[in-house]
Amino acid sequence: MCDHYHPQSCDTPGLTESGFTRRRFLGHGLGLVSAATTVPAFLMRAGDALAADTTMRLSSKPGVPDDRVLVVVQLSGGNDGLNTVIPYGQDIYYKSRPTLGIKADQVLKVDGVDGLGLHPSLAPIQEMMQGGLACAVQGVGYPNPNRSHFSSMDIWHTADASAAGQGGRGWIGTALDSLEQPTGLDCLNIGKSAPLATLGKTSRPVSFENAQLFRWAGRDLDKQVSETYDQVHDTAVDSGSEDPLAFINRTSMDAQVASDKVRKATWAKSKTKWPGGNSLGRQLEMVAKMIRAELPTRVYYVALGGFDTHANQLNNHQRLMDQFAKAMKAFYDELEATGNRSRVVSLAFSEFGRRVRQNASAGTDHGCAGPSFVFGEHVNPGILGTHPSLTELEKGDLVFNTDFRSLYTDLLQDWMKMDAKLALGQDYPSAGILRAV
Amino acid sequence: MTTSISVIPAEQFDQASAWHLLNRVGYGGTPSQVRELQALGLDKAVDHLVDYAQIDVSHLPGVELDPDVMRKLTQDERKRYQTARREGNQDVLDEQRRFNLQARQADQKMMNELRRWWFDRMVATPRPAEDRLTLFWHGHFASSWRSVRDTYLMYQQHQMLRDNANGNFTDLARGIVRDPAMLKYLNNNQNNKRKPNENLARELMELFTLGVGHYTEEDIKAGARALTGYHIDDNDFIFRQGQHDATEKTILGKQGTFDGDDFVDILLRQDSCSKFVAAKLYDAFVADVGDVYENVPAENRKVIDQIAAELEKNNFEIKPVLAKLFKSQHFHSADIVGKKIKDPTQLTVGTMRNLGLPTRDRSLIEKGMGAMGQVLFEPPTVDGWDGGRSWINTSTLFVRQNLTTYLVSNKHPAKKTKKKNLNIGYDPQSWLAQTDDKSPKSVTDFMIDHLVGPHTPAARRAPAHQFVASREDGDQMTNETLVALACLITAMPEYQLC
């Protein structure tokens, strides 16, 4: 019955003579070069990394270390900027927010700014600002603001304020499209599905909620199944480099290596203590481990939800501020403890701020401009820019004074040393968030 | 490479050709369905797939959708909210916010229903090519619910595409400039004679009919004027005479007081149009060469030119052109068989149809489809899905393998369910009804032939054979081994292709 379709398929020889396995590769280190046509690029570098010092890695631009990392923290739902960076010096703030306004004596003061301060739960970030590790940029937004979560988030993700929902590519993905040697692990997202920001023409993030899921689940069936899977996937198909099967096979080998590396990285024990019950902290702890393991990942993407505080905002917002600040502080503490702090700049943003006036349900409705935060040793610390006017409003909302794409420009151009114009479609003025790096 | 689209000799249509045809044009099927298709002979087999109108589908469930979930405000409501905004009446504004929120939530729920309806239909339909083609046109004339935000409009568009899926391209193109979802998606509701909006005119030329380089910016401007007044009124198309620019225009060298339908007719008469459509069909059904005619390798372009000529000969009727293509030497050649990357829908629906699997948790399947990059009714851009190699990367490969493993074994990707506790929900021995020799070795080849394809070389079959040989199942495989084998085969790199 084995001649069901083609009789010749009945022979069952062992692996072909030219067949080789991933594990053999990794063992051989630099000896792989001769197999360049069939060996995936990432695999070769994985071999390199084991055999050679990591400083041997080629840099994309002269003088720029290739191990610079960008971490993007998405605060989903529209964070209330006015209760984050608080203009406690203005009466109109308290008039607009009779029960939601944070009392002046509770607001955390920041050196060099008058009448402005941080939410009381942002003490860890205040400490980071004083230590030169954090800045808040005021009044970040874009022209003709869109108050739909969905559309505004799409605008932030695509960096295109005109085509909400129609652009399928994001600023990070487009930037990573230009990498000369993509590794398959250039961008890593912690979450259910890949954010639009991370999708490029060819670049896609590795995406998972839990690193242990970044593997073939069938391995759990039994050991024999798992071993057979390795046998199938570790064997290179010798079918010509242009063949689609060879392409899938190469990608599959990349995936197995990436899976091993990612999962092994997250098994390591953290060096510092992390805050418990903190979902952002849990994600950043994973990121810190992966950075420490020197994955070739350039951009990590994490998110914290719950900022859509239409009702009973006070407690909810306080809890979120507390989570956010503790997680960021713990992240940079861990990076410092593992000697990686100088490698990592982080951006925290939300799709919009909220209304100036509180609503009838002790909450706030969708607004426009709001503050973003940038972290790392290379930031200009403190509260940057000017606060949007609380009196000259547009449809009851704050008017932006820093275009969010100026932040992207600084991060891409100055930090990642990538072509910001390519990713954003046009030039934007610097937001001045980074010192010369 | 054989570039001829002459028909293959009838006797060459064997079980392997039927397998190829069913996988490429339909969503796969069981071994007995492959045999039935082969038994029809080449002509009837292709007709059965492509000329599906007479196949009864009345037993398939429909979907009932409320057309008024995203209804526009009444005049009274509009006035009331305007006043409230002006006067800062928080209570009324809160009420409006709640109203909008509820509508959006109801629409989201309806979209979930619609998505499930389509997915289930793809799994169950006896007219698989109808759904393959509908999905193809959905990617071609792409609108996304992400921005249309009105499920009923998306459903109407879906029906228009389905009704014309194997019909005439002219009807599709004319239909799309009157399609409310598309008009909303590409802002044509804001296209009027005082302030023309060029979005639809541009995409109509660039992405729907001609391709870049076959028109000028002036043509776009003139085309946009022709499309002025093509608006929507609630759920329907409306031609607003008063907003329409009825003055003379020059489009692609033609002069006249053209409207949108004239504009479409001019586009369809361009030489580049048939080549453009042919390249799209070729990329979707024959080979992953990209859909930009000018960038296709010369050998493949020879085939596309022939398809384009067939399209013109048949006045843009799709059915006869596809029939010719699917019977062709090129389509059945070794350069084509087993070399096309399955889109996530083909992978998912195909796996269920190939093995006759029961429905699993739809929300998990939909999550998987999203992670693989293909959410029905949400193509990423107006250019549709990129297709081909863009489906495959280190992340999506695991999702693909984990989803097929889940479908086959009911093994949840995130749960370490003990093997003995997996409730697979069907009898895997039923797969073997089509083969007399139940010996493990023979069954392994039977499964590989059916799932990965008869063209699979011996070396690639070896690990599966070794696996089965090591199981000590005796003369006949246990359920456990059969399911594990199916998981392993559907996780092979080869299974991503068809």
CSV table of N, CA, C and O in Angstrom, one decimal, chain A residues 1-2 4-6 9-13 16 150 154 166 168-169 184 204-207 209 213-217 220-222 224-225 228-229 231-233 235 242-245 247-248 251-252 254-255 259 310 360 365, chain B residues 15 35 94 97 146 149 185 187 199 339 367 380-381 389 392-395 397-398 401-402 405 411 413-414 419 422 435 437 441-442 445 449 454 458-463 465-467 470-471 484 488 491 493-494 496-497:
chain,number,residue,atom,x,y,z
A,1,MET,N,0.8,-1.2,0.0
A,1,MET,CA,0.0,0.0,0.0
A,1,MET,C,0.9,1.3,0.0
A,1,MET,O,0.4,2.4,-0.1
A,2,CYS,N,2.2,1.0,0.2
A,2,CYS,CA,3.0,2.2,0.2
A,2,CYS,C,3.2,2.8,-1.2
A,2,CYS,O,3.8,3.9,-1.3
A,4,HIS,N,1.0,4.0,-2.8
A,4,HIS,CA,-0.2,4.7,-2.9
A,4,HIS,C,-0.1,5.8,-4.0
A,4,HIS,O,-1.0,6.0,-4.8
A,5,TYR,N,0.9,6.6,-3.9
A,5,TYR,CA,1.1,7.6,-5.0
A,5,TYR,C,2.4,7.3,-5.8
A,5,TYR,O,2.3,7.2,-7.0
A,6,HIS,N,3.5,7.2,-5.1
A,6,HIS,CA,4.8,7.1,-5.8
A,6,HIS,C,5.6,6.0,-5.1
A,6,HIS,O,5.9,6.1,-4.0
A,9,SER,N,8.9,6.3,-2.9
A,9,SER,CA,9.0,6.9,-1.5
A,9,SER,C,9.0,5.8,-0.4
A,9,SER,O,9.0,6.1,0.7
A,10,CYS,N,9.1,4.6,-0.8
A,10,CYS,CA,9.0,3.5,0.2
A,10,CYS,C,10.4,3.3,0.9
A,10,CYS,O,10.4,2.7,2.0
A,11,ASP,N,11.5,3.6,0.3
A,11,ASP,CA,12.8,3.4,0.9
A,11,ASP,C,12.8,4.3,2.1
A,11,ASP,O,12.3,5.4,2.2
A,12,THR,N,13.5,3.8,3.1
A,12,THR,CA,13.6,4.6,4.3
A,12,THR,C,15.1,4.7,4.7
A,12,THR,O,15.5,4.1,5.8
A,13,PRO,N,15.9,5.3,4.0
A,13,PRO,CA,17.3,5.4,4.4
A,13,PRO,C,17.4,6.4,5.5
A,13,PRO,O,16.5,7.1,5.8
A,16,THR,N,20.5,11.9,5.0
A,16,THR,CA,21.4,11.9,3.9
A,16,THR,C,22.8,12.3,4.3
A,16,THR,O,23.1,12.9,5.4
A,150,PHE,N,-8.6,53.3,19.4
A,150,PHE,CA,-8.1,52.5,18.3
A,150,PHE,C,-7.3,53.3,17.3
A,150,PHE,O,-6.2,53.0,16.9
A,154,ASP,N,-3.3,53.5,16.5
A,154,ASP,CA,-2.8,53.2,15.2
A,154,ASP,C,-1.9,54.4,14.7
A,154,ASP,O,-0.9,54.1,14.1
A,166,GLN,N,-5.5,52.4,8.1
A,166,GLN,CA,-5.2,52.0,6.8
A,166,GLN,C,-3.7,51.6,6.6
A,166,GLN,O,-3.4,50.9,5.6
A,168,GLY,N,-0.6,49.5,7.3
A,168,GLY,CA,-0.4,48.2,8.0
A,168,GLY,C,1.0,48.0,8.5
A,168,GLY,O,1.4,46.9,8.9
A,169,ARG,N,1.8,49.1,8.5
A,169,ARG,CA,3.2,48.9,8.9
A,169,ARG,C,3.5,49.9,10.0
A,169,ARG,O,3.1,51.1,9.9
A,184,GLY,N,16.0,37.5,12.8
A,184,GLY,CA,14.7,36.8,13.1
A,184,GLY,C,14.4,37.1,14.6
A,184,GLY,O,13.3,36.7,15.1
A,204,ARG,N,9.1,41.1,11.3
A,204,ARG,CA,8.0,40.7,12.2
A,204,ARG,C,8.7,40.4,13.6
A,204,ARG,O,9.8,39.9,13.6
A,205,PRO,N,8.0,40.8,14.6
A,205,PRO,CA,8.6,40.5,15.9
A,205,PRO,C,8.3,39.0,16.3
A,205,PRO,O,7.4,38.4,15.8
A,206,VAL,N,9.2,38.6,17.2
A,206,VAL,CA,8.9,37.3,17.9
A,206,VAL,C,7.9,37.8,19.0
A,206,VAL,O,8.1,38.8,19.7
A,207,SER,N,6.8,37.0,19.2
A,207,SER,CA,5.8,37.5,20.0
A,207,SER,C,5.3,36.4,20.9
A,207,SER,O,4.9,35.3,20.4
A,209,GLU,N,3.4,35.6,25.1
A,209,GLU,CA,3.1,36.1,26.5
A,209,GLU,C,4.0,35.6,27.5
A,209,GLU,O,4.3,36.2,28.5
A,213,LEU,N,6.1,29.5,25.9
A,213,LEU,CA,5.2,29.2,24.8
A,213,LEU,C,5.9,29.3,23.5
A,213,LEU,O,5.4,29.0,22.4
A,214,PHE,N,7.1,29.9,23.5
A,214,PHE,CA,7.8,30.1,22.2
A,214,PHE,C,8.6,28.8,21.8
A,214,PHE,O,9.8,28.7,21.8
A,215,ARG,N,7.8,27.8,21.5
A,215,ARG,CA,8.3,26.5,21.2
A,215,ARG,C,7.2,25.6,20.6
A,215,ARG,O,6.1,26.0,20.7
A,216,TRP,N,7.6,24.5,20.1
A,216,TRP,CA,6.5,23.6,19.6
A,216,TRP,C,5.8,22.9,20.8
A,216,TRP,O,6.5,22.2,21.6
A,217,ALA,N,4.5,23.1,20.9
A,217,ALA,CA,3.8,22.5,22.1
A,217,ALA,C,3.7,21.0,22.0
A,217,ALA,O,3.5,20.4,23.0
A,220,ASP,N,5.3,18.3,24.4
A,220,ASP,CA,4.8,17.8,25.6
A,220,ASP,C,4.2,16.4,25.5
A,220,ASP,O,3.9,15.8,26.5
A,221,LEU,N,3.9,16.0,24.3
A,221,LEU,CA,3.2,14.7,24.1
A,221,LEU,C,4.1,13.6,24.7
A,221,LEU,O,3.6,12.8,25.5
A,222,ASP,N,5.3,13.5,24.2
A,222,ASP,CA,6.3,12.6,24.9
A,222,ASP,C,7.7,12.8,24.3
A,222,ASP,O,7.8,13.5,23.3
A,224,GLN,N,9.7,10.8,22.8
A,224,GLN,CA,10.0,10.3,21.5
A,224,GLN,C,9.5,11.3,20.4
A,224,GLN,O,10.1,11.5,19.4
A,225,VAL,N,8.3,11.8,20.6
A,225,VAL,CA,7.7,12.8,19.7
A,225,VAL,C,8.7,14.0,19.6
A,225,VAL,O,9.0,14.5,18.5
A,228,THR,N,11.8,13.1,17.6
A,228,THR,CA,11.5,13.0,16.2
A,228,THR,C,11.4,14.4,15.6
A,228,THR,O,11.9,14.7,14.5
A,229,TYR,N,10.7,15.3,16.3
A,229,TYR,CA,10.5,16.7,15.8
A,229,TYR,C,11.9,17.3,15.6
A,229,TYR,O,12.2,17.9,14.6
A,231,GLN,N,14.7,15.8,14.9
A,231,GLN,CA,15.3,15.1,13.8
A,231,GLN,C,14.8,15.8,12.5
A,231,GLN,O,15.6,16.0,11.6
A,232,VAL,N,13.5,16.0,12.4
A,232,VAL,CA,12.9,16.6,11.2
A,232,VAL,C,13.4,18.0,11.0
A,232,VAL,O,13.8,18.4,9.9
A,233,HIS,N,13.5,18.8,12.1
A,233,HIS,CA,13.7,20.2,12.0
A,233,HIS,C,15.2,20.6,12.0
A,233,HIS,O,15.6,21.7,11.7
A,235,THR,N,17.4,18.9,10.4
A,235,THR,CA,18.1,18.5,9.2
A,235,THR,C,17.9,19.5,8.1
A,235,THR,O,16.7,19.8,7.8
A,242,GLU,N,17.0,29.1,-3.3
A,242,GLU,CA,15.8,29.8,-3.7
A,242,GLU,C,14.5,29.0,-3.5
A,242,GLU,O,13.4,29.5,-3.6
A,243,ASP,N,14.6,27.8,-3.2
A,243,ASP,CA,13.5,26.9,-3.0
A,243,ASP,C,12.7,27.3,-1.7
A,243,ASP,O,13.3,27.6,-0.7
A,244,PRO,N,11.4,27.4,-1.8
A,244,PRO,CA,10.6,27.8,-0.7
A,244,PRO,C,10.8,26.8,0.5
A,244,PRO,O,10.7,27.2,1.7
A,245,LEU,N,11.0,25.5,0.2
A,245,LEU,CA,11.1,24.6,1.3
A,245,LEU,C,12.4,24.9,2.1
A,245,LEU,O,12.5,24.8,3.3
A,247,PHE,N,13.8,27.7,2.3
A,247,PHE,CA,13.5,28.9,3.1
A,247,PHE,C,12.8,28.6,4.4
A,247,PHE,O,13.2,29.1,5.5
A,248,ILE,N,11.8,27.8,4.3
A,248,ILE,CA,11.0,27.4,5.6
A,248,ILE,C,11.9,26.7,6.5
A,248,ILE,O,11.9,26.9,7.7
A,251,THR,N,14.2,29.0,8.2
A,251,THR,CA,13.5,29.8,9.2
A,251,THR,C,13.2,28.9,10.4
A,251,THR,O,13.3,29.3,11.6
A,252,SER,N,12.9,27.6,10.2
A,252,SER,CA,12.6,26.7,11.2
A,252,SER,C,13.8,26.5,12.1
A,252,SER,O,13.7,26.4,13.3
A,254,ASP,N,16.3,28.6,12.5
A,254,ASP,CA,16.4,29.9,13.2
A,254,ASP,C,15.5,29.9,14.4
A,254,ASP,O,15.8,30.3,15.5
A,255,ALA,N,14.2,29.4,14.2
A,255,ALA,CA,13.2,29.4,15.3
A,255,ALA,C,13.6,28.5,16.4
A,255,ALA,O,13.5,28.9,17.6
A,259,SER,N,14.3,29.9,20.0
A,259,SER,CA,13.5,29.3,21.1
A,259,SER,C,14.4,28.9,22.2
A,259,SER,O,14.2,29.2,23.4
A,310,HIS,N,-12.5,56.2,32.9
A,310,HIS,CA,-13.7,57.1,32.8
A,310,HIS,C,-14.4,57.3,34.1
A,310,HIS,O,-15.1,58.3,34.3
A,360,ALA,N,-18.7,63.5,35.2
A,360,ALA,CA,-19.7,63.3,36.3
A,360,ALA,C,-19.5,62.0,37.1
A,360,ALA,O,-20.1,61.8,38.1
A,365,ASP,N,-12.5,61.8,30.6
A,365,ASP,CA,-12.8,61.2,29.2
A,365,ASP,C,-11.6,61.4,28.3
A,365,ASP,O,-10.6,62.1,28.7
B,15,GLN,N,-4.0,10.5,-9.2
B,15,GLN,CA,-4.3,10.8,-7.8
B,15,GLN,C,-3.5,12.0,-7.3
B,15,GLN,O,-4.0,12.9,-6.6
B,35,ARG,N,-9.9,11.0,-4.1
B,35,ARG,CA,-10.2,9.9,-5.1
B,35,ARG,C,-11.4,10.3,-5.9
B,35,ARG,O,-11.5,10.0,-7.1
B,94,ASP,N,-22.2,62.4,28.6
B,94,ASP,CA,-22.0,61.0,29.1
B,94,ASP,C,-22.9,60.0,28.4
B,94,ASP,O,-22.5,58.9,28.1
B,97,ARG,N,-21.7,59.3,25.1
B,97,ARG,CA,-20.6,58.4,25.2
B,97,ARG,C,-21.0,56.9,25.4
B,97,ARG,O,-20.5,56.0,24.8
B,146,ARG,N,-11.2,47.2,10.8
B,146,ARG,CA,-10.4,48.1,11.7
B,146,ARG,C,-10.7,49.5,11.5
B,146,ARG,O,-10.7,50.3,12.4
B,149,ARG,N,-15.3,49.9,10.7
B,149,ARG,CA,-16.0,49.9,12.0
B,149,ARG,C,-17.5,49.8,11.8
B,149,ARG,O,-18.3,50.5,12.4
B,185,TYR,N,-14.1,53.2,3.7
B,185,TYR,CA,-12.7,52.8,4.0
B,185,TYR,C,-11.8,53.8,3.3
B,185,TYR,O,-10.8,54.3,3.8
B,187,ASN,N,-12.5,56.8,2.1
B,187,ASN,CA,-12.9,58.2,2.3
B,187,ASN,C,-13.7,58.8,1.1
B,187,ASN,O,-13.6,60.0,0.9
B,199,ASN,N,-8.4,59.5,-2.6
B,199,ASN,CA,-8.0,58.2,-2.1
B,199,ASN,C,-8.5,57.0,-2.9
B,199,ASN,O,-7.7,56.1,-3.4
B,339,LYS,N,5.1,23.8,-3.9
B,339,LYS,CA,6.1,24.9,-3.7
B,339,LYS,C,5.4,26.3,-3.4
B,339,LYS,O,6.0,27.3,-3.4
B,367,LYS,N,-7.3,33.5,17.7
B,367,LYS,CA,-6.1,34.1,18.2
B,367,LYS,C,-4.9,33.6,17.4
B,367,LYS,O,-4.0,34.4,17.1
B,380,PRO,N,-4.3,43.9,6.5
B,380,PRO,CA,-3.4,44.9,7.1
B,380,PRO,C,-3.5,46.3,6.4
B,380,PRO,O,-3.4,47.3,7.1
B,381,THR,N,-3.5,46.3,5.1
B,381,THR,CA,-3.6,47.6,4.4
B,381,THR,C,-4.5,47.4,3.2
B,381,THR,O,-5.0,46.3,2.9
B,389,ARG,N,6.2,34.5,1.2
B,389,ARG,CA,7.2,34.3,2.3
B,389,ARG,C,6.9,35.2,3.5
B,389,ARG,O,7.4,34.9,4.6
B,392,ILE,N,5.9,33.5,6.8
B,392,ILE,CA,6.7,32.7,7.6
B,392,ILE,C,7.9,33.4,8.3
B,392,ILE,O,8.6,34.1,7.6
B,393,ASN,N,7.9,33.3,9.6
B,393,ASN,CA,9.1,33.8,10.3
B,393,ASN,C,9.2,33.0,11.6
B,393,ASN,O,8.4,32.1,11.8
B,394,THR,N,10.3,33.3,12.3
B,394,THR,CA,10.5,32.4,13.5
B,394,THR,C,9.3,32.4,14.5
B,394,THR,O,9.1,31.4,15.1
B,395,SER,N,8.6,33.5,14.5
B,395,SER,CA,7.5,33.5,15.4
B,395,SER,C,6.2,32.8,14.9
B,395,SER,O,5.6,32.0,15.6
B,397,LEU,N,6.1,30.5,12.6
B,397,LEU,CA,6.2,29.1,12.4
B,397,LEU,C,5.8,28.3,13.6
B,397,LEU,O,5.1,27.3,13.5
B,398,PHE,N,6.2,28.7,14.8
B,398,PHE,CA,5.7,28.0,16.0
B,398,PHE,C,4.2,28.1,16.2
B,398,PHE,O,3.5,27.2,16.6
B,401,GLN,N,2.7,25.6,13.8
B,401,GLN,CA,2.9,24.3,14.2
B,401,GLN,C,2.0,24.0,15.5
B,401,GLN,O,1.4,22.9,15.6
B,402,ASN,N,1.9,25.0,16.4
B,402,ASN,CA,1.1,24.8,17.6
B,402,ASN,C,-0.4,24.7,17.3
B,402,ASN,O,-1.1,24.0,17.9
B,405,THR,N,-1.1,21.3,15.6
B,405,THR,CA,-1.0,20.3,16.7
B,405,THR,C,-2.3,20.4,17.6
B,405,THR,O,-2.8,19.4,17.9
B,411,LYS,N,-4.3,19.4,22.0
B,411,LYS,CA,-3.3,19.8,23.0
B,411,LYS,C,-3.2,21.3,22.9
B,411,LYS,O,-2.7,21.9,22.0
B,413,PRO,N,-1.8,24.8,23.4
B,413,PRO,CA,-0.4,25.2,23.3
B,413,PRO,C,0.2,25.7,24.7
B,413,PRO,O,1.4,25.5,24.9
B,414,ALA,N,-0.7,26.2,25.5
B,414,ALA,CA,-0.1,26.8,26.8
B,414,ALA,C,-0.3,25.8,28.0
B,414,ALA,O,0.1,26.1,29.1
B,419,LYS,N,-0.8,13.4,28.2
B,419,LYS,CA,-1.2,12.8,26.9
B,419,LYS,C,-2.5,12.0,27.1
B,419,LYS,O,-3.4,12.0,26.3
B,422,LEU,N,-5.8,13.9,27.0
B,422,LEU,CA,-6.3,14.6,25.8
B,422,LEU,C,-7.5,14.0,25.3
B,422,LEU,O,-7.5,12.8,25.0
B,435,THR,N,-7.2,3.0,3.3
B,435,THR,CA,-6.1,2.2,3.0
B,435,THR,C,-6.2,0.7,3.5
B,435,THR,O,-6.7,0.5,4.7
B,437,ASP,N,-3.8,-1.7,3.6
B,437,ASP,CA,-2.6,-2.2,4.4
B,437,ASP,C,-2.4,-1.3,5.6
B,437,ASP,O,-2.1,-0.2,5.5
B,441,LYS,N,4.2,0.9,8.8
B,441,LYS,CA,5.1,1.5,7.8
B,441,LYS,C,4.2,2.1,6.6
B,441,LYS,O,4.4,3.2,6.2
B,442,SER,N,3.3,1.3,6.2
B,442,SER,CA,2.5,1.7,5.1
B,442,SER,C,1.6,2.8,5.5
B,442,SER,O,1.4,3.8,4.7
B,445,ASP,N,3.4,6.2,5.3
B,445,ASP,CA,3.5,6.7,4.0
B,445,ASP,C,2.2,7.3,3.5
B,445,ASP,O,2.1,8.3,2.8
B,449,ASP,N,1.8,11.0,2.3
B,449,ASP,CA,1.3,11.2,0.9
B,449,ASP,C,0.1,12.2,1.0
B,449,ASP,O,-0.1,13.1,0.2
B,454,PRO,N,2.4,13.4,-2.2
B,454,PRO,CA,3.1,12.2,-2.7
B,454,PRO,C,4.5,12.5,-3.2
B,454,PRO,O,5.3,11.6,-3.4
B,458,ALA,N,12.1,10.2,0.0
B,458,ALA,CA,12.2,9.2,1.0
B,458,ALA,C,13.0,9.8,2.3
B,458,ALA,O,12.6,9.5,3.4
B,459,ALA,N,14.0,10.6,2.0
B,459,ALA,CA,14.9,11.0,3.1
B,459,ALA,C,14.0,11.9,4.1
B,459,ALA,O,14.3,11.8,5.3
B,460,ARG,N,13.1,12.6,3.6
B,460,ARG,CA,12.2,13.4,4.5
B,460,ARG,C,11.2,12.6,5.2
B,460,ARG,O,10.6,13.1,6.2
B,461,ARG,N,10.9,11.4,4.7
B,461,ARG,CA,10.0,10.5,5.4
B,461,ARG,C,10.6,9.7,6.5
B,461,ARG,O,9.9,9.2,7.4
B,462,ALA,N,12.0,9.7,6.5
B,462,ALA,CA,12.7,8.8,7.4
B,462,ALA,C,12.4,9.0,8.8
B,462,ALA,O,12.1,8.0,9.6
B,463,PRO,N,12.4,10.2,9.4
B,463,PRO,CA,12.2,10.4,10.8
B,463,PRO,C,10.8,9.9,11.2
B,463,PRO,O,10.7,9.2,12.3
B,465,HIS,N,9.2,7.4,9.8
B,465,HIS,CA,9.2,6.0,9.8
B,465,HIS,C,10.0,5.4,11.1
B,465,HIS,O,9.5,4.5,11.7
B,466,GLN,N,11.1,6.1,11.4
B,466,GLN,CA,11.8,5.7,12.6
B,466,GLN,C,11.0,5.8,13.8
B,466,GLN,O,11.0,5.0,14.7
B,467,PHE,N,10.2,6.9,13.9
B,467,PHE,CA,9.4,7.2,15.0
B,467,PHE,C,8.3,6.0,15.2
B,467,PHE,O,8.2,5.5,16.3
B,470,SER,N,9.8,2.7,16.3
B,470,SER,CA,10.2,2.6,17.7
B,470,SER,C,9.0,2.5,18.6
B,470,SER,O,9.2,2.4,19.8
B,471,ARG,N,7.8,2.6,18.2
B,471,ARG,CA,6.7,2.7,19.1
B,471,ARG,C,6.2,1.3,19.5
B,471,ARG,O,5.4,1.2,20.4
B,484,ALA,N,0.0,11.3,17.3
B,484,ALA,CA,1.3,11.9,17.4
B,484,ALA,C,2.0,12.0,16.0
B,484,ALA,O,2.6,13.0,15.7
B,488,LEU,N,3.3,15.3,14.1
B,488,LEU,CA,4.6,15.5,13.6
B,488,LEU,C,4.6,15.8,12.1
B,488,LEU,O,5.4,16.7,11.6
B,491,ALA,N,3.6,19.3,11.4
B,491,ALA,CA,4.6,20.3,11.9
B,491,ALA,C,5.8,20.3,11.0
B,491,ALA,O,6.7,21.2,11.2
B,493,PRO,N,8.3,21.2,7.9
B,493,PRO,CA,8.3,22.4,7.0
B,493,PRO,C,7.5,22.2,5.7
B,493,PRO,O,6.9,23.1,5.2
B,494,GLU,N,7.5,21.0,5.2
B,494,GLU,CA,6.8,20.7,4.0
B,494,GLU,C,5.3,20.9,4.1
B,494,GLU,O,4.7,21.2,3.1
B,496,GLN,N,3.9,23.3,5.4
B,496,GLN,CA,3.6,24.8,5.2
B,496,GLN,C,3.4,25.1,3.7
B,496,GLN,O,3.0,26.2,3.4
B,497,LEU,N,3.7,24.1,2.9
B,497,LEU,CA,3.6,24.3,1.5
B,497,LEU,C,2.5,23.4,0.9
B,497,LEU,O,2.0,22.4,1.4
